[in-house]
PDB file of C-alpha atoms in Angstrom:
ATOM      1  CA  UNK A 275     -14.049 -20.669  11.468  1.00  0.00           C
ATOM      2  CA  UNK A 276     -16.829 -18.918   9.583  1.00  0.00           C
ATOM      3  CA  UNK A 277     -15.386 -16.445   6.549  1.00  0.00           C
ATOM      4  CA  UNK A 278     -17.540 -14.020   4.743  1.00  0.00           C
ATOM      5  CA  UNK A 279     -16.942 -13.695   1.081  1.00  0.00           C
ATOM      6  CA  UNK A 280     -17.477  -9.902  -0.558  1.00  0.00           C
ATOM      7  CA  UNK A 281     -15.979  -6.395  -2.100  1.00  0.00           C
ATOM      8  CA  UNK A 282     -14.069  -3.612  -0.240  1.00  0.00           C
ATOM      9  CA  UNK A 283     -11.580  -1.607  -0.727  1.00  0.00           C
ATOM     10  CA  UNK A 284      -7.740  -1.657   0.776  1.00  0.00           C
ATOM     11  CA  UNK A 285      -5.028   1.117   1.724  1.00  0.00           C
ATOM     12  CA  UNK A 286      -2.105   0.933   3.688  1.00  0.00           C
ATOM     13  CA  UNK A 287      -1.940   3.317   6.845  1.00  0.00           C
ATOM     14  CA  UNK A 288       0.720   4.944   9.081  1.00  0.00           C
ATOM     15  CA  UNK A 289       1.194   5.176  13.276  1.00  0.00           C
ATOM     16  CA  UNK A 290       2.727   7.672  15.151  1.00  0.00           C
ATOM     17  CA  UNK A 291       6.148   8.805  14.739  1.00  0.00           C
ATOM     18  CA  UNK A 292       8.604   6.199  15.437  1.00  0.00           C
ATOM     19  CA  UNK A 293      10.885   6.953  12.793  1.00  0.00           C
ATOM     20  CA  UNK A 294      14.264   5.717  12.276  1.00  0.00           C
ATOM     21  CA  UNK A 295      16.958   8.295  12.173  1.00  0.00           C
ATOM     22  CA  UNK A 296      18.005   9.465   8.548  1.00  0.00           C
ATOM     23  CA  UNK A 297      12.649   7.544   5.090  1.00  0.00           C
ATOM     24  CA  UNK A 298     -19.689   1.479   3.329  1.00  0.00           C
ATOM     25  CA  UNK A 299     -21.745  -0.729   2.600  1.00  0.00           C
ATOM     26  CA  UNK A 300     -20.967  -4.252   2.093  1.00  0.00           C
ATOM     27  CA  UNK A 301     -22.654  -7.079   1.082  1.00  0.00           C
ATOM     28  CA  UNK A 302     -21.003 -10.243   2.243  1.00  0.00           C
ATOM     29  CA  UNK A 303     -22.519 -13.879   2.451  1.00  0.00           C
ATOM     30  CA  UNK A 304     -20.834 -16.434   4.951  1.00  0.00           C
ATOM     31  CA  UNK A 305     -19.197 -19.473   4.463  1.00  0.00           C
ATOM     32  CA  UNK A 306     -16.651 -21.715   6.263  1.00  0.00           C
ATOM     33  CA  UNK A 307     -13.444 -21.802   5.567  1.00  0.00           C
ATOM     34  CA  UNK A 308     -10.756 -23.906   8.047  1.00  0.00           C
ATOM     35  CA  UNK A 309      -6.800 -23.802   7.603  1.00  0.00           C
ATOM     36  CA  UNK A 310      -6.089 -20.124   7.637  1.00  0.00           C
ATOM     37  CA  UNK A 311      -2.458 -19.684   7.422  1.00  0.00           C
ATOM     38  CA  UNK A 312      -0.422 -18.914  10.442  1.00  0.00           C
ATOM     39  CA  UNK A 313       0.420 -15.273   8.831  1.00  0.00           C
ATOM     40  CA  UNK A 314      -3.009 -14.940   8.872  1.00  0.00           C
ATOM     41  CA  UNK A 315      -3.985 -15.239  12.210  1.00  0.00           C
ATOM     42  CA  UNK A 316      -0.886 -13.795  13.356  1.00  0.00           C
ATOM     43  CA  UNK A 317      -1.696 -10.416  11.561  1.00  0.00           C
ATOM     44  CA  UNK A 318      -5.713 -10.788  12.982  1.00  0.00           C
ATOM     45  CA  UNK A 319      -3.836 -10.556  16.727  1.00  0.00           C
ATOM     46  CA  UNK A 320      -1.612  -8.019  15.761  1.00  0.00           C
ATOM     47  CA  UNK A 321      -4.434  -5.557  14.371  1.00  0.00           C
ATOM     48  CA  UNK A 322      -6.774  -6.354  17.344  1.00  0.00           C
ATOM     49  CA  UNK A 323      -4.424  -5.571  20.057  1.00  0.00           C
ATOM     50  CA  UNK A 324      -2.955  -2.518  18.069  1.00  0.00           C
ATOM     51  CA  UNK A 325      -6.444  -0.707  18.198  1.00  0.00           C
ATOM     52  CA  UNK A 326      -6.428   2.462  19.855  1.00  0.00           C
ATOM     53  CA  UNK A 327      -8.715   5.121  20.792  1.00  0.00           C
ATOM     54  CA  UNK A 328      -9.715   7.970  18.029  1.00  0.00           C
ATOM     55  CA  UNK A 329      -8.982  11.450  19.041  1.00  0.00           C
ATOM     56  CA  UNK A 330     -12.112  13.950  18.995  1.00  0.00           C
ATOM     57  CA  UNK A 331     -12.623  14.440  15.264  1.00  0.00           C
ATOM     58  CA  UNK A 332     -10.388  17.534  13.784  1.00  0.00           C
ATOM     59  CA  UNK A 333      -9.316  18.122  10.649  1.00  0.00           C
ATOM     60  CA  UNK A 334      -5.198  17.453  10.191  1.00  0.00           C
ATOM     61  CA  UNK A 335      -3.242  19.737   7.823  1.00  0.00           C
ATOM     62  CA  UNK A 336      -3.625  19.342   3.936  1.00  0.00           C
ATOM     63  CA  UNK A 337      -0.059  18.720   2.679  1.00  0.00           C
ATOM     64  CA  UNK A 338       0.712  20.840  -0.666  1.00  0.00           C
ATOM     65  CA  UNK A 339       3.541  18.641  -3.127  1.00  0.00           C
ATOM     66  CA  UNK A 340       6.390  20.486  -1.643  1.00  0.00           C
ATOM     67  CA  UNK A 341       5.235  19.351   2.023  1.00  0.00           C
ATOM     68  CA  UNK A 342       4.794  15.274   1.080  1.00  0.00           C
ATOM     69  CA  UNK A 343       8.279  16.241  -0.984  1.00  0.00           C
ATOM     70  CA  UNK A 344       9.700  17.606   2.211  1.00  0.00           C
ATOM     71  CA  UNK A 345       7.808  14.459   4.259  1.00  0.00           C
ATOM     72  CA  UNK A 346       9.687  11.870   2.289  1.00  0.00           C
ATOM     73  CA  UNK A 347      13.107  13.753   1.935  1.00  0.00           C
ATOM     74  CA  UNK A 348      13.180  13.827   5.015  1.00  0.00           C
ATOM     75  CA  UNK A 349      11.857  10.269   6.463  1.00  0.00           C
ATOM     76  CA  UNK A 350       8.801  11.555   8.275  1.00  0.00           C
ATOM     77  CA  UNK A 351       6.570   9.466   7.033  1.00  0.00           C
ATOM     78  CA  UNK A 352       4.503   9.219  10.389  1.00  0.00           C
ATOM     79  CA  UNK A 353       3.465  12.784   9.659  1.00  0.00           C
ATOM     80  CA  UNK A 354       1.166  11.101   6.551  1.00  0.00           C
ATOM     81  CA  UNK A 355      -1.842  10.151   7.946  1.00  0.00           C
ATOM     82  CA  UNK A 356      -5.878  10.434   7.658  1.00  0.00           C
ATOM     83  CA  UNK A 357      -8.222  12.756   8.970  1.00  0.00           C
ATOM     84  CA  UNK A 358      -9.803  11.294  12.356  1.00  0.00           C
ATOM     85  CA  UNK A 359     -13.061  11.337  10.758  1.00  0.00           C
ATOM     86  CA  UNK A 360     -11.461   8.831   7.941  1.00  0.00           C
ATOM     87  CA  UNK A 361      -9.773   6.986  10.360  1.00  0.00           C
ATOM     88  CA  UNK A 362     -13.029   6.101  12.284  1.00  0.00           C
ATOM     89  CA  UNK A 363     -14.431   4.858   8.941  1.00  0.00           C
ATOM     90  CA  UNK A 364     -11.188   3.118   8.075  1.00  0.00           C
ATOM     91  CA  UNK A 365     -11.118   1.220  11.813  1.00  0.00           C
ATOM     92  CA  UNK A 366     -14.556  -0.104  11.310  1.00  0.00           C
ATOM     93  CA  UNK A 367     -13.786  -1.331   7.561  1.00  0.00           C
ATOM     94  CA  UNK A 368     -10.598  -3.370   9.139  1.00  0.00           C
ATOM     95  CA  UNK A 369     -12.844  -5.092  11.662  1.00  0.00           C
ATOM     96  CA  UNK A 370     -15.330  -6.780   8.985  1.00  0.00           C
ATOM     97  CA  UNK A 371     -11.963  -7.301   7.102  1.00  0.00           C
ATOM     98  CA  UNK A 372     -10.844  -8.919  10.002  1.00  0.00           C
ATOM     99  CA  UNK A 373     -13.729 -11.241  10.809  1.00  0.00           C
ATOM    100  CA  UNK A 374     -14.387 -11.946   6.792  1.00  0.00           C
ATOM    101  CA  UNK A 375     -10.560 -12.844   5.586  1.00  0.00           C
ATOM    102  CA  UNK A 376      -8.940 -13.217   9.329  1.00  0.00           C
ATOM    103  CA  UNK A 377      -6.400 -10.574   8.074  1.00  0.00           C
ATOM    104  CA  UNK A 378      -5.964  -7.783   5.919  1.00  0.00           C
ATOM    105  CA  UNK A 379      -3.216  -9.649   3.826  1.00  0.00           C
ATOM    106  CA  UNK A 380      -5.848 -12.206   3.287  1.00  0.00           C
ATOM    107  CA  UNK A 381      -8.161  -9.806   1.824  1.00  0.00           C
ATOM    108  CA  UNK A 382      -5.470  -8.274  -0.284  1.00  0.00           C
ATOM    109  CA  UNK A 383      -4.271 -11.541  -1.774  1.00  0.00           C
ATOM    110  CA  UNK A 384      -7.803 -12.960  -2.983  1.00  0.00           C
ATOM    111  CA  UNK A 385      -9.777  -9.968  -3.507  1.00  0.00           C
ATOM    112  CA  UNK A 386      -7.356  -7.286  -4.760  1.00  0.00           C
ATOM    113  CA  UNK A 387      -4.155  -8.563  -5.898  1.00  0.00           C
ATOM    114  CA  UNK A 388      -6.020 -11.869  -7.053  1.00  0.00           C
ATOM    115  CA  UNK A 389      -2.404 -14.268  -6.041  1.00  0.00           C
ATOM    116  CA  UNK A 390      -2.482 -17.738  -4.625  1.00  0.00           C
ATOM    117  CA  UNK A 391       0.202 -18.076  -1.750  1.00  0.00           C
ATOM    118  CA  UNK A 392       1.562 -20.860  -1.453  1.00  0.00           C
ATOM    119  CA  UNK A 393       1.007 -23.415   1.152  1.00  0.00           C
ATOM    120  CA  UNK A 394       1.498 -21.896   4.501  1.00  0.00           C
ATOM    121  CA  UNK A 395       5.882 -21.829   4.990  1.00  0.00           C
ATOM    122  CA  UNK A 396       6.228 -19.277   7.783  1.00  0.00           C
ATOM    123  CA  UNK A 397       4.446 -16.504  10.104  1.00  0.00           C
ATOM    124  CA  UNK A 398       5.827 -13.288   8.698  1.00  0.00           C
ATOM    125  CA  UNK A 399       3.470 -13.426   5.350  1.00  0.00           C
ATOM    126  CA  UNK A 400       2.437 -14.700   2.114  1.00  0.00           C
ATOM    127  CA  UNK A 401       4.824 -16.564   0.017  1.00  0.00           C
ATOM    128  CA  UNK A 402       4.153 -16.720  -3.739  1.00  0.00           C
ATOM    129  CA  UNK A 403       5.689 -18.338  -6.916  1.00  0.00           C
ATOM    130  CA  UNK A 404       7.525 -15.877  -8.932  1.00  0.00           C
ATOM    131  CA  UNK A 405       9.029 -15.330 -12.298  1.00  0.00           C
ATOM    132  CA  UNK A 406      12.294 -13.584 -10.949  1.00  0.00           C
ATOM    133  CA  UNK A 407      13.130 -12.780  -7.411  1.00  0.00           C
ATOM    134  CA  UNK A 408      14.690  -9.727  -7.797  1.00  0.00           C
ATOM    135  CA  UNK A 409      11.493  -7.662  -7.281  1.00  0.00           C
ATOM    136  CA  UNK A 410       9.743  -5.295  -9.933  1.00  0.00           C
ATOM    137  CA  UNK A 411      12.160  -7.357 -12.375  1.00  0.00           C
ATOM    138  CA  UNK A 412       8.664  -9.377 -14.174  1.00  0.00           C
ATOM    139  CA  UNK A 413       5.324  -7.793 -14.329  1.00  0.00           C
ATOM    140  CA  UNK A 414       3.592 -10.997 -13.565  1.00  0.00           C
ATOM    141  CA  UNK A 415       5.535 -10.685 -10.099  1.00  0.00           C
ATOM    142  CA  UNK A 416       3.712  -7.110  -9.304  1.00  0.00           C
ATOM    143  CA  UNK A 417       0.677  -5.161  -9.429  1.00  0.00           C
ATOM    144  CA  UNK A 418      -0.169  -1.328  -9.353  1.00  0.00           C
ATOM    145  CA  UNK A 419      -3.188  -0.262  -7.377  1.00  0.00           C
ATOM    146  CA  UNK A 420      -4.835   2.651  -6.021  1.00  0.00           C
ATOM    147  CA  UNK A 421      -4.831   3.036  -2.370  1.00  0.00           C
ATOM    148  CA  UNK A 422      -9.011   2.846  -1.910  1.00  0.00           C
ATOM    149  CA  UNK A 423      -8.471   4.626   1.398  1.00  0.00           C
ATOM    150  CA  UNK A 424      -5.945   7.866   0.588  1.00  0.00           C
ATOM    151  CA  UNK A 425      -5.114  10.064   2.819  1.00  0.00           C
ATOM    152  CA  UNK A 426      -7.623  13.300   3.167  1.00  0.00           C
ATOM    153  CA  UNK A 427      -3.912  14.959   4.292  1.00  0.00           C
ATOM    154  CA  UNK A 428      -2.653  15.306   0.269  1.00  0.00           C
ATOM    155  CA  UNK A 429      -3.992  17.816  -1.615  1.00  0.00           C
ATOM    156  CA  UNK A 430      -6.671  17.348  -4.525  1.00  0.00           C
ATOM    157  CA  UNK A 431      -3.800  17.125  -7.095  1.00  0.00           C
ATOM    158  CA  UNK A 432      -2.110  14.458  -5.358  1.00  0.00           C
ATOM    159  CA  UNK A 433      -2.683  10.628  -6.707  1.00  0.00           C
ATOM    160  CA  UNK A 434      -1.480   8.050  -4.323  1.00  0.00           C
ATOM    161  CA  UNK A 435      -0.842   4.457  -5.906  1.00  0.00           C
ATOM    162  CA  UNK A 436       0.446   1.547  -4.398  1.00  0.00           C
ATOM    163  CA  UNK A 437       3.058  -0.933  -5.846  1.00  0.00           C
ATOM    164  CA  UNK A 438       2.378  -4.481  -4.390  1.00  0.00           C
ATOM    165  CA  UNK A 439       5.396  -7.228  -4.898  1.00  0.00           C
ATOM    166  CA  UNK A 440       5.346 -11.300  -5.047  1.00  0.00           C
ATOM    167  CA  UNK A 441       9.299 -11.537  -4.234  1.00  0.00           C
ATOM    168  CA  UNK A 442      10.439  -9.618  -0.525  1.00  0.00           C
ATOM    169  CA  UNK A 443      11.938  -6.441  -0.785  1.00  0.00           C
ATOM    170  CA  UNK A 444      15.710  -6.545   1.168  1.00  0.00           C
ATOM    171  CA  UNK A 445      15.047  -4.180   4.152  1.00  0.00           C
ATOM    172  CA  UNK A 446      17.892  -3.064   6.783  1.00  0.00           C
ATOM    173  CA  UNK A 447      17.050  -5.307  10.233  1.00  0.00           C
ATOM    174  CA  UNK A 448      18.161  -3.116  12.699  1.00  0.00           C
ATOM    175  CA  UNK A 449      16.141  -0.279  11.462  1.00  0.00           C
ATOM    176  CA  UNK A 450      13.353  -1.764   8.901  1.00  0.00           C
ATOM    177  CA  UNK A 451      14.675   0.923   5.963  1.00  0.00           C
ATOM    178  CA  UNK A 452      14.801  -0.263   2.689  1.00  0.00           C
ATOM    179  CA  UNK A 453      19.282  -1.453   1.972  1.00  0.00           C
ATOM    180  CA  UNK A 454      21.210   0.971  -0.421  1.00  0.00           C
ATOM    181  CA  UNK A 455      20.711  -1.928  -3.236  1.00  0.00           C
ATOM    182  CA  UNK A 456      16.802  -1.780  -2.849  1.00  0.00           C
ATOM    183  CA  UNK A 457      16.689   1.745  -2.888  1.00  0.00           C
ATOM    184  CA  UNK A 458      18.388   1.823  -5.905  1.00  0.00           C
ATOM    185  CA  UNK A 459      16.574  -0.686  -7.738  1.00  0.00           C
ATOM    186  CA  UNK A 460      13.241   0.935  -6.781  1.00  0.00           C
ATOM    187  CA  UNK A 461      14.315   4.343  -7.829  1.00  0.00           C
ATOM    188  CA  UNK A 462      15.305   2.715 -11.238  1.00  0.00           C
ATOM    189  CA  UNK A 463      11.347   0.891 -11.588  1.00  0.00           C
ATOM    190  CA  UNK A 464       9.925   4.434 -10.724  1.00  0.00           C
ATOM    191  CA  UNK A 465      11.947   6.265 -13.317  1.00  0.00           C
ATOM    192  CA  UNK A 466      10.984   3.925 -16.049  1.00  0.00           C
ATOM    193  CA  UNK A 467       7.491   2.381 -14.746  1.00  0.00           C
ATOM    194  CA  UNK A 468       6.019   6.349 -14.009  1.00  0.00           C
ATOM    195  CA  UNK A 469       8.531   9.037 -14.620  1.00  0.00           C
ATOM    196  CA  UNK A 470       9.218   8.201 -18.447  1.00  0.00           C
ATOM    197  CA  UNK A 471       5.380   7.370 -18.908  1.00  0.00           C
ATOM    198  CA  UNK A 472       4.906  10.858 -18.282  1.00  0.00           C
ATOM    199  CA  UNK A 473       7.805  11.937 -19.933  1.00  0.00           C
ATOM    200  CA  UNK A 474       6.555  10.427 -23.499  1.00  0.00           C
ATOM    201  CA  UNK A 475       3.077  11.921 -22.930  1.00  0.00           C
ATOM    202  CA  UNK A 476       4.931  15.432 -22.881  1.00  0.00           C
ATOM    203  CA  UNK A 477       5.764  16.298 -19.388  1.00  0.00           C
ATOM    204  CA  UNK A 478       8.565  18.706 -19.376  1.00  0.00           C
ATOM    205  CA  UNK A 479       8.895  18.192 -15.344  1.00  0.00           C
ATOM    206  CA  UNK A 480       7.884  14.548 -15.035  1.00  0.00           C
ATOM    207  CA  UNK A 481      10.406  13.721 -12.535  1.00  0.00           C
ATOM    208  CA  UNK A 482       9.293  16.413 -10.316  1.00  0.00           C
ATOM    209  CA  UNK A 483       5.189  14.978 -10.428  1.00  0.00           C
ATOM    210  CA  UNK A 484       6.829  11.770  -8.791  1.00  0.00           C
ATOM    211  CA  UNK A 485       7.590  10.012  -5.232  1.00  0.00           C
ATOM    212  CA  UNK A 486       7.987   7.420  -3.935  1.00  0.00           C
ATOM    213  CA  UNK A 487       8.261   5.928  -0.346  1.00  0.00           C
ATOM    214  CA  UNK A 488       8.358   2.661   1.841  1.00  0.00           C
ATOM    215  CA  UNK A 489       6.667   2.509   5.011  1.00  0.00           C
ATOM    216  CA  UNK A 490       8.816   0.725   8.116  1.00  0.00           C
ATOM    217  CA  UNK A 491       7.275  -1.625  10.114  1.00  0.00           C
ATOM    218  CA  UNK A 492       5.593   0.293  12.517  1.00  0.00           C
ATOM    219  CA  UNK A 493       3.886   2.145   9.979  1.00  0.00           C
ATOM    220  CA  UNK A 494       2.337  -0.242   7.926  1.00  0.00           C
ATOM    221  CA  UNK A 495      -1.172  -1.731   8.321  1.00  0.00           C
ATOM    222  CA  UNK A 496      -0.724  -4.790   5.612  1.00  0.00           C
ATOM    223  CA  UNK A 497       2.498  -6.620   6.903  1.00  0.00           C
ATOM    224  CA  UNK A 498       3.883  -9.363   5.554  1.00  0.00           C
ATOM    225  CA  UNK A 499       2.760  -8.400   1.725  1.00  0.00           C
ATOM    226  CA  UNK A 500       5.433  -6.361   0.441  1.00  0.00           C
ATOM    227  CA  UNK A 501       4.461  -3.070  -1.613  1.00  0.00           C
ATOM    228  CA  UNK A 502       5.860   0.267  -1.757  1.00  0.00           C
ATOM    229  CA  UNK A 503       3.884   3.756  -2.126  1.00  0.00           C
ATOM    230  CA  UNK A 504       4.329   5.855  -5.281  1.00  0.00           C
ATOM    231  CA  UNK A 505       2.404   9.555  -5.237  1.00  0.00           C
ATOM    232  CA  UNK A 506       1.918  11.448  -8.403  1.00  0.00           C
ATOM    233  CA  UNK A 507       0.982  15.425  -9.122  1.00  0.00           C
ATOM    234  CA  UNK A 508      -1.204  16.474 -11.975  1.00  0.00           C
ATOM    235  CA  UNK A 509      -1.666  13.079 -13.707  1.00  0.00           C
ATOM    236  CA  UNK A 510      -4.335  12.845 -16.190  1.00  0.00           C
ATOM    237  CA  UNK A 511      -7.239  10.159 -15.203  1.00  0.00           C
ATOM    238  CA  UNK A 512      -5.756   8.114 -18.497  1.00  0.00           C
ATOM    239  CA  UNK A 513      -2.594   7.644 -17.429  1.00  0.00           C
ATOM    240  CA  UNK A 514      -3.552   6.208 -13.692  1.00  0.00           C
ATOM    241  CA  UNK A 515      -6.176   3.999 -15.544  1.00  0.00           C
ATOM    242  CA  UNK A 516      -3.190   2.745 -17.699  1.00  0.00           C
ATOM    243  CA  UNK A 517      -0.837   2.304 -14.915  1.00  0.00           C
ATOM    244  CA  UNK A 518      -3.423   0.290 -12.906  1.00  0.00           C
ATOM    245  CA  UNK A 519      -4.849  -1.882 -15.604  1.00  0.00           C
ATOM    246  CA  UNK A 520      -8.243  -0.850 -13.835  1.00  0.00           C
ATOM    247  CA  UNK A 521     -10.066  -0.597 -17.862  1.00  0.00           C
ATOM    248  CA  UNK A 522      -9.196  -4.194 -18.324  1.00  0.00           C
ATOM    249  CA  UNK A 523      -9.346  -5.597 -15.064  1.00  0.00           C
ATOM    250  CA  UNK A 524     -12.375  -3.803 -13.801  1.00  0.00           C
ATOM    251  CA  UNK A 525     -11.324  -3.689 -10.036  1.00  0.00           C
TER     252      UNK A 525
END
């Protein structure tokens, strides 16, 4: 099949509530490509037949810090979401994403996160060598981005980030929320990855200026490539440069 090759920007997004009980312009040039992995295509099918209409553009409630604190407290994460008139610009983005890369993941992996997968192994996602499979363990095993498409729903002081992970983060299967033992290792990369950051640049509150949350299933838009969301309140530009590399790497 014929791939286009180019720069965009990625984000995760979030559905309508189905929450478990208890958390442009682009210039591309084509060439072909052949033996897309079967995540790959899966995903394409998946985000094609998951397209639904846009409702007549309105303008969705701007959450203040103690409303996303309140959102993720209290597992409501399908509340999150963009404005209609983003999501109409978001929809078409994800259809030249689509026929460029074949998936989103795709896109992610060689444009964004810059990882090889490994040769194709099974239909649920990218599989990648890693340093240590406990995740957020090595920082050659994960990779701290902004989301390129936030959510118009946060207020101006709120900076969302996303945490992308080589090894799979352990999830419950009958309800797709992260297991006690993942929570708690997460909590423990936030505290010392963002919360003591801040801490040693002065913050007196710097573990109130931090979540963090992971989308189920149903409420992600990349699947397969595991990542969680971390959102931030009143962090200098010099810091988020920092914790995204973005000086060095110049994404």
């Amino acid at each position: 099949r014929k791939m286009k090759e180019g720069r965009f920007g990625i984000s995760t997004g979030v559905g309508t509530n189905g929450a478990p009980t208890t958390t442009t312009t682009t210039t591309m040039t084509t060439t072909t490509t052949t033996n897309i992995p079967s995540w790959s295509q899966a995903e394409e099918d998946s985000s094609l037949s998951a397209q639904r209409p846009i409702p007549p553009n309105e303008e969705t409630k701007v959450f203040s810090w103690a409303d996303v604190r309140d959102i993720v407290e209290t597992n409501r994460l399908d509340l999150i979401r963009r404005k209609p008139s983003e999501r109409v610009v978001y929809k078409a983005w994800c259809k030249d994403i689509l026929a460029a890369y074949g998936s989103i993941t795709a896109y992610m992996c060689a444009e964004r996160l810059r990882w090889t997968p490994l040769p194709d192994a099974e239909t649920s996602g990218p599989v990648f060598d890693y340093g240590d499979p406990t995740p957020f363990a090595d920082p050659r095993d994960f990779r701290t981005l902004r989301n390129d498409w936030p959510y118009g729903s946060f207020g101006p002081e709120i900076t969302h980030l996303i945490v992308w992970s080589k090894p799979r983060i352990a999830t419950d299967p009958e309800n797709g929320l992260v297991t006690p033992e993942s929570r708690k290792l997460i909590d423990a990369f936030v505290n010392k990855t963002f919360v003591q950051k801040l801490e040693l640049e002065g913050s007196a509150d710097a573990v109130e200026k931090v979540l963090w949350f992971k989308n189920w299933g149903a409420l992600q838009s990349v699947h397969g490539l595991e990542h969680i969301h971390v959102l931030v309140r009143d962090v200098p530009e010099a810091i988020i440069e920092e914790w995204t590399d973005e000086m060095r790497s110049g994404l």
